GROMACS .gro file of C-alpha atoms in nm:
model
  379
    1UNK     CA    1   0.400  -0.099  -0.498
    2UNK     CA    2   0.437  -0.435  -0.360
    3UNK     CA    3   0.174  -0.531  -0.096
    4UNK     CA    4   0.280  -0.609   0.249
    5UNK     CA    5   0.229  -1.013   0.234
    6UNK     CA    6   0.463  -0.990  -0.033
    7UNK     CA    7   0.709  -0.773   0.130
    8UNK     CA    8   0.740  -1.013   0.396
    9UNK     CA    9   0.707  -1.372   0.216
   10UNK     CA   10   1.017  -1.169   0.037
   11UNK     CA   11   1.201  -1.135   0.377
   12UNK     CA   12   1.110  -1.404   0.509
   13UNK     CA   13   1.250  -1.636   0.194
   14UNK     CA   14   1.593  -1.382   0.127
   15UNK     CA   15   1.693  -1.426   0.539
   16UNK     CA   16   1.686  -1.792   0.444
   17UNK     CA   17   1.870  -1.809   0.165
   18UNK     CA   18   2.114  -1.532   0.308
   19UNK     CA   19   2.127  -1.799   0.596
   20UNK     CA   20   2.179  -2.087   0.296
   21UNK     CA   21   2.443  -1.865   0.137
   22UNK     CA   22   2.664  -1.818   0.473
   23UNK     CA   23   2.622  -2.203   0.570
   24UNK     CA   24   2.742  -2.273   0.217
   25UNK     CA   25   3.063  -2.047   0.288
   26UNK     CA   26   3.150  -2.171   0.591
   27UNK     CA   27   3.121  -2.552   0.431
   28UNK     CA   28   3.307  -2.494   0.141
   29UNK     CA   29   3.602  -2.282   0.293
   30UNK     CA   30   3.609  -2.556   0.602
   31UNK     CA   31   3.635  -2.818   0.286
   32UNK     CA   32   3.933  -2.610   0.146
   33UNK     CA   33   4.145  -2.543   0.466
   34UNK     CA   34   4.125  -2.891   0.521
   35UNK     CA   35   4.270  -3.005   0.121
   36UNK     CA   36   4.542  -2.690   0.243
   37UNK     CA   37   4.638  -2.898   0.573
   38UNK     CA   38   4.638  -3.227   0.377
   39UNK     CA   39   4.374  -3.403   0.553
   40UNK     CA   40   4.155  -3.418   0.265
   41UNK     CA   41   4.282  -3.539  -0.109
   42UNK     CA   42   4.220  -3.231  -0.339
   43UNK     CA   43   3.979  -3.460  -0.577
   44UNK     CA   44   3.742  -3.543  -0.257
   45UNK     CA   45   3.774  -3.201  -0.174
   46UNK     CA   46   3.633  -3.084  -0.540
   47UNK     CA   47   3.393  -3.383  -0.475
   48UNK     CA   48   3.262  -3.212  -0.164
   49UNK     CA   49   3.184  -2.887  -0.325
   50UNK     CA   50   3.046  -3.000  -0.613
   51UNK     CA   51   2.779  -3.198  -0.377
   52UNK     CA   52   2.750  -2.886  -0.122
   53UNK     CA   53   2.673  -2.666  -0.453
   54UNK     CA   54   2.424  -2.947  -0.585
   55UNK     CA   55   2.286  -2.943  -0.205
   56UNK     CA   56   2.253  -2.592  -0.155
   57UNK     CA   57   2.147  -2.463  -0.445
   58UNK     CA   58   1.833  -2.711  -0.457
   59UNK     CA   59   1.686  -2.621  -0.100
   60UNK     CA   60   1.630  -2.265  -0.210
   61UNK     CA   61   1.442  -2.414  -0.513
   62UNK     CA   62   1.199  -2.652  -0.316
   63UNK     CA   63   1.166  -2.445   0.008
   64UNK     CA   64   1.011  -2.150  -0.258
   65UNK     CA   65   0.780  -2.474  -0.403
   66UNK     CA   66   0.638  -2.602  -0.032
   67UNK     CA   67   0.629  -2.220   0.096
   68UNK     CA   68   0.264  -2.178  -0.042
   69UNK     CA   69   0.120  -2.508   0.021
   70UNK     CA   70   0.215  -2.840   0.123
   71UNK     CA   71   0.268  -3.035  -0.221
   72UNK     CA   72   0.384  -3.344  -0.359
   73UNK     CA   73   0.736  -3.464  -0.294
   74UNK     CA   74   0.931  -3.368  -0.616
   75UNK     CA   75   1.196  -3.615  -0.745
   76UNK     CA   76   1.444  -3.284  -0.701
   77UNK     CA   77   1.386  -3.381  -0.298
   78UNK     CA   78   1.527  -3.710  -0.377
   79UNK     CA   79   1.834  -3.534  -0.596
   80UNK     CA   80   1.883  -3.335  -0.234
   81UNK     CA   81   1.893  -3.576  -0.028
   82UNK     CA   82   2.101  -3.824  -0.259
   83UNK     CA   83   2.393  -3.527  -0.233
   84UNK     CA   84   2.335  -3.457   0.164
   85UNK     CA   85   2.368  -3.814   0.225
   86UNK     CA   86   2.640  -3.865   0.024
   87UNK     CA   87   2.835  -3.562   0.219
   88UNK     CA   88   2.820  -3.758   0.510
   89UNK     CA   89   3.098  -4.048   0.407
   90UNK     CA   90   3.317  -3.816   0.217
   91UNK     CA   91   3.363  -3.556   0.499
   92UNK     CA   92   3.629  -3.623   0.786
   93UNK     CA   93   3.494  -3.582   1.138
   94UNK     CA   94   3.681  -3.483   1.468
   95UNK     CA   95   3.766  -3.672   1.736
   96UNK     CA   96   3.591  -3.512   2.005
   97UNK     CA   97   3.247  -3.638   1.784
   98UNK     CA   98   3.170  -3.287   1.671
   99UNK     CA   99   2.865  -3.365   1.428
  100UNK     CA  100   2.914  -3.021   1.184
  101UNK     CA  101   2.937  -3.208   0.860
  102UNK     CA  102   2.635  -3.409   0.940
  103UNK     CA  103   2.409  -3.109   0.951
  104UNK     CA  104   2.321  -3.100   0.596
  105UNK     CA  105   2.128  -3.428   0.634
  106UNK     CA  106   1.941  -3.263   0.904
  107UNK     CA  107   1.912  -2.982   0.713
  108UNK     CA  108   1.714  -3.200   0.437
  109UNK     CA  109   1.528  -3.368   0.657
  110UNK     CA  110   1.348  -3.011   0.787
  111UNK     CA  111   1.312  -2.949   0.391
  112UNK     CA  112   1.115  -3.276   0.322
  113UNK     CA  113   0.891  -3.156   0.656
  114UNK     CA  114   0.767  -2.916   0.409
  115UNK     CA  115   0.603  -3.190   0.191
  116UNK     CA  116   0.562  -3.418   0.461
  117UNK     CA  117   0.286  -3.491   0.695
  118UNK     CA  118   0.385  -3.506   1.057
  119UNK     CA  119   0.416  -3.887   1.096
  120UNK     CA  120   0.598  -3.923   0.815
  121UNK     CA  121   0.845  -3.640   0.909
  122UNK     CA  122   0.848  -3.809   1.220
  123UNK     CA  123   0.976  -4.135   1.088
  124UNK     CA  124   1.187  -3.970   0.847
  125UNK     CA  125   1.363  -3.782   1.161
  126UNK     CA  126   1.393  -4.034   1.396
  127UNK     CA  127   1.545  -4.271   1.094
  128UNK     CA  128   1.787  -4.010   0.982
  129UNK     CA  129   1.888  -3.960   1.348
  130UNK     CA  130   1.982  -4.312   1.415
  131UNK     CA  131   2.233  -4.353   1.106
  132UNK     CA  132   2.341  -4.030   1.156
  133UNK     CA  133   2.473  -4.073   1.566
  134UNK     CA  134   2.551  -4.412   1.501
  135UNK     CA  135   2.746  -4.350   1.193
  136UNK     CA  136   2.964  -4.033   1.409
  137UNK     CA  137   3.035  -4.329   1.669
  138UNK     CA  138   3.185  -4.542   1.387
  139UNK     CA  139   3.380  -4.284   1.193
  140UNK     CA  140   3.542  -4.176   1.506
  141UNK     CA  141   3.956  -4.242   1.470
  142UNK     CA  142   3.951  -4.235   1.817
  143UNK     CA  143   3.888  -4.549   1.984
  144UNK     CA  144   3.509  -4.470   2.136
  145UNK     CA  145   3.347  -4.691   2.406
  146UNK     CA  146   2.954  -4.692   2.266
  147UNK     CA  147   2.887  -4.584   2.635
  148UNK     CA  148   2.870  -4.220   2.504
  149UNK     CA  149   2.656  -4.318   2.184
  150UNK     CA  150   2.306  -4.178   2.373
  151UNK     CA  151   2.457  -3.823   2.417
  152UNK     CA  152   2.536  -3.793   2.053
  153UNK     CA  153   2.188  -3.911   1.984
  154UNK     CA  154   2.077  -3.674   2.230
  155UNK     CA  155   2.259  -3.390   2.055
  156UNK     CA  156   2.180  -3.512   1.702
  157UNK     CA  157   1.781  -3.561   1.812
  158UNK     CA  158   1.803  -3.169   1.946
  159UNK     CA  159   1.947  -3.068   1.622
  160UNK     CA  160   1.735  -3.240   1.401
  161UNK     CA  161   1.411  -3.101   1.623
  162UNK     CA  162   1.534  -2.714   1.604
  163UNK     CA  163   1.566  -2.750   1.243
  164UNK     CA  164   1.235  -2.885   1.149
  165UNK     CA  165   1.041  -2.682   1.377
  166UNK     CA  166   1.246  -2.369   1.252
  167UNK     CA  167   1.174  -2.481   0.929
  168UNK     CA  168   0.792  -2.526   0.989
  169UNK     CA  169   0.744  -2.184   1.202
  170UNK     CA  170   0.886  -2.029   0.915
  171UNK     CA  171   0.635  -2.110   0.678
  172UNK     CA  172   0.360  -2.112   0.939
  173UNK     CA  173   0.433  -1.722   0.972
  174UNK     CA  174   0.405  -1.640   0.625
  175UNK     CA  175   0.046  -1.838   0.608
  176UNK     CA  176  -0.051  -1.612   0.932
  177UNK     CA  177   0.084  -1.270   0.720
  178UNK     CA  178  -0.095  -1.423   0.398
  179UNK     CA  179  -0.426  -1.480   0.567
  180UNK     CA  180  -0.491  -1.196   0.775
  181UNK     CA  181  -0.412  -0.978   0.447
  182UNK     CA  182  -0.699  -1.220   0.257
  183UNK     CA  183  -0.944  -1.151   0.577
  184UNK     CA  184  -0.892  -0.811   0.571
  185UNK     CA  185  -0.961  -0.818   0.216
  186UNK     CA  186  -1.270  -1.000   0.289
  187UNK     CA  187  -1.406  -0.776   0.525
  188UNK     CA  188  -1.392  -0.463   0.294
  189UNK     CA  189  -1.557  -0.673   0.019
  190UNK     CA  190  -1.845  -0.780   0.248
  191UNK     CA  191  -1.907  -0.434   0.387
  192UNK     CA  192  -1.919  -0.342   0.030
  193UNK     CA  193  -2.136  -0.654  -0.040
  194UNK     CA  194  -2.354  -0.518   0.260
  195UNK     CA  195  -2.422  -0.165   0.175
  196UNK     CA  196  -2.511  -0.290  -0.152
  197UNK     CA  197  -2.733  -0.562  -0.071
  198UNK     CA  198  -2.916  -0.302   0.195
  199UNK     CA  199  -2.977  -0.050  -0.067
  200UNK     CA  200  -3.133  -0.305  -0.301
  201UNK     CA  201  -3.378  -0.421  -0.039
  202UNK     CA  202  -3.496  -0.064   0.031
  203UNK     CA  203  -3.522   0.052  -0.321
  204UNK     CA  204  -3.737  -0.286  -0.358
  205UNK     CA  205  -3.951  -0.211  -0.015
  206UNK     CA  206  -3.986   0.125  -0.166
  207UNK     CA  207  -4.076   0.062  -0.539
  208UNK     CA  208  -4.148  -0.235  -0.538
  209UNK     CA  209  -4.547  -0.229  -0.430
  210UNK     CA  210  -4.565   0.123  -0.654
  211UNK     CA  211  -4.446   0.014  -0.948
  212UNK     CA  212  -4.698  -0.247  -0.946
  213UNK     CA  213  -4.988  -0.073  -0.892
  214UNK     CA  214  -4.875   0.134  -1.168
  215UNK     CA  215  -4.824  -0.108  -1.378
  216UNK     CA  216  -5.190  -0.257  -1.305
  217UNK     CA  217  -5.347   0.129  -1.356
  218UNK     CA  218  -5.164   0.178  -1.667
  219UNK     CA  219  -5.301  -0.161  -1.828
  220UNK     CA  220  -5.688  -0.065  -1.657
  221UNK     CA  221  -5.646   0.301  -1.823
  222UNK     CA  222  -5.564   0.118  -2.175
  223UNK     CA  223  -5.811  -0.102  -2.182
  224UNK     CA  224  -6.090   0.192  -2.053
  225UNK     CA  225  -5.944   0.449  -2.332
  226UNK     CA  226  -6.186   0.349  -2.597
  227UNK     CA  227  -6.465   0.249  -2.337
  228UNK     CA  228  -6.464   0.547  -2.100
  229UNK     CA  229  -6.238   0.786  -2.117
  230UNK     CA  230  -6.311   0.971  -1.812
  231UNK     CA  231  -6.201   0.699  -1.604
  232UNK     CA  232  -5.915   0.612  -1.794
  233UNK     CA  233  -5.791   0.940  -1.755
  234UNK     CA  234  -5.860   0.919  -1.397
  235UNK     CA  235  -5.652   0.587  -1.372
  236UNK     CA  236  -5.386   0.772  -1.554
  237UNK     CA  237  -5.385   1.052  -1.298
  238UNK     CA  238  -5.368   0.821  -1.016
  239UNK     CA  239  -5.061   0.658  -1.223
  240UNK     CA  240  -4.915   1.033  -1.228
  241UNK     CA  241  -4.940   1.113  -0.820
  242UNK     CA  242  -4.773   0.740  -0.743
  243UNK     CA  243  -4.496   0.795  -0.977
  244UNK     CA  244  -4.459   1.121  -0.839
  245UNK     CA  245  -4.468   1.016  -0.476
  246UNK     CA  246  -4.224   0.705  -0.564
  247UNK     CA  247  -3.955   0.942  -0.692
  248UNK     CA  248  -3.979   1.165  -0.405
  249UNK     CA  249  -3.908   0.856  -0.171
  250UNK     CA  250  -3.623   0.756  -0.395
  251UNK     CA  251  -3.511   1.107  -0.290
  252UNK     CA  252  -3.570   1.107   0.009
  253UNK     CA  253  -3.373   0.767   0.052
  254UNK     CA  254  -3.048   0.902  -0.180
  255UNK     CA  255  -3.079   1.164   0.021
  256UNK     CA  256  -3.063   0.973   0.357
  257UNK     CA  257  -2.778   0.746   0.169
  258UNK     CA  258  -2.584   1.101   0.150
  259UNK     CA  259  -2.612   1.238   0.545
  260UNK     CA  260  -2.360   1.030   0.725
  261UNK     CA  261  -2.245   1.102   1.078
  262UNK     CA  262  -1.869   1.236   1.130
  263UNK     CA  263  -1.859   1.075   1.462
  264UNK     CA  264  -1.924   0.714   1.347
  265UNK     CA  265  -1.765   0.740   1.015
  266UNK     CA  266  -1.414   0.826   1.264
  267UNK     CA  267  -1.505   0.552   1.521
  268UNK     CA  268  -1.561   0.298   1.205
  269UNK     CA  269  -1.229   0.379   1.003
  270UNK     CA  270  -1.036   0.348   1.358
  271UNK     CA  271  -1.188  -0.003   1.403
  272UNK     CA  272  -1.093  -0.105   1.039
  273UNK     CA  273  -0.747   0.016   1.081
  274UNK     CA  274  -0.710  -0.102   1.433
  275UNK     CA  275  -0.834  -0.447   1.317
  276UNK     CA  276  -0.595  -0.437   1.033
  277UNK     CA  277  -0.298  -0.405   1.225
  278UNK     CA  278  -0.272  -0.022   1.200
  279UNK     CA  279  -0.250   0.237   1.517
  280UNK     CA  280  -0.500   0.534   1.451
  281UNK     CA  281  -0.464   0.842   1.587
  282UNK     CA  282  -0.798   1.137   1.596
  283UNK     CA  283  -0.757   1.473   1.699
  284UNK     CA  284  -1.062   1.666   1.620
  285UNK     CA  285  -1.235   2.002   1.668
  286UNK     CA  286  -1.602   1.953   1.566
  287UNK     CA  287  -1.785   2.228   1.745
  288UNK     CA  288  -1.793   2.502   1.478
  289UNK     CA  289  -1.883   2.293   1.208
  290UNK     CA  290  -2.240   2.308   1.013
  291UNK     CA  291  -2.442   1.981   0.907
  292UNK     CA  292  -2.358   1.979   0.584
  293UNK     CA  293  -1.956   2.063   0.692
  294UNK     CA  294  -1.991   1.778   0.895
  295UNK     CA  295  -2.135   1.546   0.640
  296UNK     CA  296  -1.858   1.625   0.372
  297UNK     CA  297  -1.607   1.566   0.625
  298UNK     CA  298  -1.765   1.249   0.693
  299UNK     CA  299  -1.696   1.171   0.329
  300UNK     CA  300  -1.419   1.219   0.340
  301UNK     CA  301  -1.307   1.018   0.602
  302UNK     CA  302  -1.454   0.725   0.488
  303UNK     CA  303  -1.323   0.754   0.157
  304UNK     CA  304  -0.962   0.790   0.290
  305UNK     CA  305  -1.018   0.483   0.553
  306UNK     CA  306  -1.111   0.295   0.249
  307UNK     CA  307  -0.806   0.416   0.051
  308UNK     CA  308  -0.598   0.333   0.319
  309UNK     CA  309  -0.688   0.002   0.398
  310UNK     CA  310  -0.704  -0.141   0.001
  311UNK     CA  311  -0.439   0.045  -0.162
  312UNK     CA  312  -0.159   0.144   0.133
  313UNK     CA  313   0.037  -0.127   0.365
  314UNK     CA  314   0.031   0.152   0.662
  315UNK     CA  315   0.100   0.089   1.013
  316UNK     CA  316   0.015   0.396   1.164
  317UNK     CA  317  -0.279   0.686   1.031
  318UNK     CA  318  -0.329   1.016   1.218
  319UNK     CA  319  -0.609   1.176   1.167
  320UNK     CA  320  -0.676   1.557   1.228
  321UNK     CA  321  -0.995   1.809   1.185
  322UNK     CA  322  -0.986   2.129   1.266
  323UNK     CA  323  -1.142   2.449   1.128
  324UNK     CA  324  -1.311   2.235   0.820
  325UNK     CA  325  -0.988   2.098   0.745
  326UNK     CA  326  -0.941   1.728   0.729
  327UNK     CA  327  -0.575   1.589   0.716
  328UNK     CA  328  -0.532   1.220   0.744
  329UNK     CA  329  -0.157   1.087   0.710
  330UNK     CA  330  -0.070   0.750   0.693
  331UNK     CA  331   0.298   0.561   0.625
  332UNK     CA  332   0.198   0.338   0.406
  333UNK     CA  333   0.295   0.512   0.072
  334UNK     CA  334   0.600   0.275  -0.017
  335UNK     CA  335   0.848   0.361  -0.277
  336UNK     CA  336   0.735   0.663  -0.468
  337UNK     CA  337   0.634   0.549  -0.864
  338UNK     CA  338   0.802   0.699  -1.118
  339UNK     CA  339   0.470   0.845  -1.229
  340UNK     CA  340   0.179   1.024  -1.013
  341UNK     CA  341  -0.061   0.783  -0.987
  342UNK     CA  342  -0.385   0.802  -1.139
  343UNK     CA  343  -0.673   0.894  -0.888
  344UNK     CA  344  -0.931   0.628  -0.883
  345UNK     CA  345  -1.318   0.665  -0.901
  346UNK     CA  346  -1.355   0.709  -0.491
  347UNK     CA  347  -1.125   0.986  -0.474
  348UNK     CA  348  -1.227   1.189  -0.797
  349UNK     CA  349  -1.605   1.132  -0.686
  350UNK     CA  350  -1.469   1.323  -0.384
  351UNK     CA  351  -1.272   1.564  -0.492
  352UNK     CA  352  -1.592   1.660  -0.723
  353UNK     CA  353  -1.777   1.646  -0.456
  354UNK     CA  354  -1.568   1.868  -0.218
  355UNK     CA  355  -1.486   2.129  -0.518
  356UNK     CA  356  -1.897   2.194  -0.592
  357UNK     CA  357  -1.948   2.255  -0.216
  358UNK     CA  358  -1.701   2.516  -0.236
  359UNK     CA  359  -1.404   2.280  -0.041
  360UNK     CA  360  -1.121   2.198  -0.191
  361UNK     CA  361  -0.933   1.831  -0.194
  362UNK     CA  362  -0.569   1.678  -0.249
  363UNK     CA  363  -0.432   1.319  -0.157
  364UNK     CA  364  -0.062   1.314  -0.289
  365UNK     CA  365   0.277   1.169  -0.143
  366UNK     CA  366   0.492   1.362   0.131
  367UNK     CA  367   0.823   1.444   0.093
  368UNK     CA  368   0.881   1.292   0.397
  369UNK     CA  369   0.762   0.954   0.262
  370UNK     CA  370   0.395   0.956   0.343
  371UNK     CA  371   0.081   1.002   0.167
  372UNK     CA  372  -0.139   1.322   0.285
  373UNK     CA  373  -0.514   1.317   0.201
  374UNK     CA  374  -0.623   1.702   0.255
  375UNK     CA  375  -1.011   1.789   0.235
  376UNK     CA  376  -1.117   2.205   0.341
  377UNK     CA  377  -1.489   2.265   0.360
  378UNK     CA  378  -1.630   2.552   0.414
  379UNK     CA  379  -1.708   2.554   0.828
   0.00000   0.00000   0.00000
């Protein structure tokens, strides 16, 4: 299932080349109705649409190179712009100074603002709009008075400014979709990172100090076993009681590990999804429900969050408890694989988990395209 940066740099990239494909069209049939009319020699009319092809089918190519990063200019963005420019001469232009056929060398220059810095793209813009205006004034069979030359510069200086900033927005949303998705990403591996990185410290605060003292009282005891044995074996019995007392505070803190609180598991998964971009919905009934109810719910719930927010592109999750029952929905199942998936560690840990407590557990596709994650615990 494709993830949902992908899904839209794939949107965002087909509604420009759909947009490519149409402007092509409309060039090329324009091109043809005017060979029909006569007032354009068939062989400059092939010309044309051999350069509109060569034009057209390169932007797709090096709009899908810059749409990452900003890169080098390729010698291909020369090859582009080589064919744009050349459109210019070999296409007739009306008399009222319509500027139509011009637009593909405004066109390139928003491509090259891809691999351009600003100044640059500046210069190139401002150059491009100069020959371009002047050149319309020129072509004109109409016998112009340069008086109106600074409203087709205005028009051609609009034009060229819609199309690069188009251009640049464009790409500057998919870096937006692309880095919230790595953030996000981020902040589950650092909670992760932090739970981790907590339990190591108290395991150390915890065994750290006995383990030494064993250690000491084990290497006292074998040194005293063929010199007095009544105090080795005393040393040994002290060994016994602070290994005994370590591994009931290991217990005790596995067990503390295991108790988590229903209400603040719900609060933290809405906060994840909210942050994510994700409405969440609770509905609960929590009166009726024992400790250890409570706690597997609580399990539960952060286990689906998780799931949710790693493995789903969802925009919405509802979340319902009531009676024991736990039924969290989310949309973010995408197309359904040919094959069940495989449940991974998190969710067989809980379903093991749920099953020995007497609960039972299922997190499966809907037919109504969204993915269910059921958990019943005994109230």
């Amino acid at each position: 299932m494709a993830t949902r940066p992908e899904t839209a740099k794939k949107l965002l990239l087909y509604w420009m080349d759909a947009s490519m494909a149409l402007m092509f069209l409309m060039y090329a049939s324009w091109g043809v109705l005017m060979a029909v009319r006569g007032e354009m020699p068939p062989l400059r009319t092939a010309l044309v649409i051999l350069l509109l092809t060569g034009f057209f089918v390169t932007f797709p190519v090096l709009m899908r190179r810059a749409f990452e990063h900003r890169p080098k200019p390729p010698p291909l963005l020369l090859v582009s712009g080589a064919c744009a420019a050349a459109l210019v001469p070999l296409l007739p232009h009306s008399s009222d100074l319509t500027t139509t056929w011009v637009d593909a060398s405004l066109l390139w220059v928003a491509l090259a603002a891809l691999y351009l810095r600003p100044w640059p793209t500046a210069l190139l813009a401002v150059t491009v709009v100069l020959i371009l205006s002047s050149y319309v004034i020129l072509s004109s069979y109409v016998a112009v008075s340069w008086q109106v030359w600074p409203g087709v510069l205005a028009v051609e200086a609009f034009n060229c400014t819609i199309m690069v900033l188009g251009m640049l927005v464009w790409r500057w949303l998919w870096w937006v979709i692309r880095d919230a998705h790595k953030s996000r990403e981020a902040r589950a591996r650092l909670a992760v990172a932090e739970e981790r990185l907590r339990f190591a410290r108290d395991l150390h605060d915890l065994l750290g100090r006995s383990l030494s003292v064993i250690t000491l009282k084990s290497e006292l005891a074998a040194k005293l076993a063929t010199k007095d044995a009544g105090r080795a074996a005393a040393e040994m019995a002290m060994v016994r009681r602070l290994a005994g007392r370590s591994l009931f505070e290991v217990q005790q803190a596995v067990h503390d590990y295991r108790t988590l609180d229903l209400e603040e598991e719900l609060a933290g998964v809405r906060t994840a999804l909210e942050a994510a971009g994700a409405s969440c919905v609770i509905e609960t009934r929590l009166d009726d429900l024992s400790p250890d109810a409570r706690t597997l719910l609580a399990w539960a719930v952060r286990e689906g969050g998780t799931n949710v927010l790693k493995h789903s592109a969802a925009t919405r999750c509802a979340i319902r408890i009531d009676g024991g029952v736990l039924e969290m929905v989310n949309d973010g199942v995408g197309e359904r694989p040919a094959t069940p998936p495989t449940p991974g560690n998190g969710l067989r840990g809980l379903s093991e988990r749920l099953v020995t407590a007497g609960g039972s557990f299922s997190a499966e596709p809907t037919p109504d395209g969204e993915f269910l994650l059921r958990a019943a615990v005994p109230a």
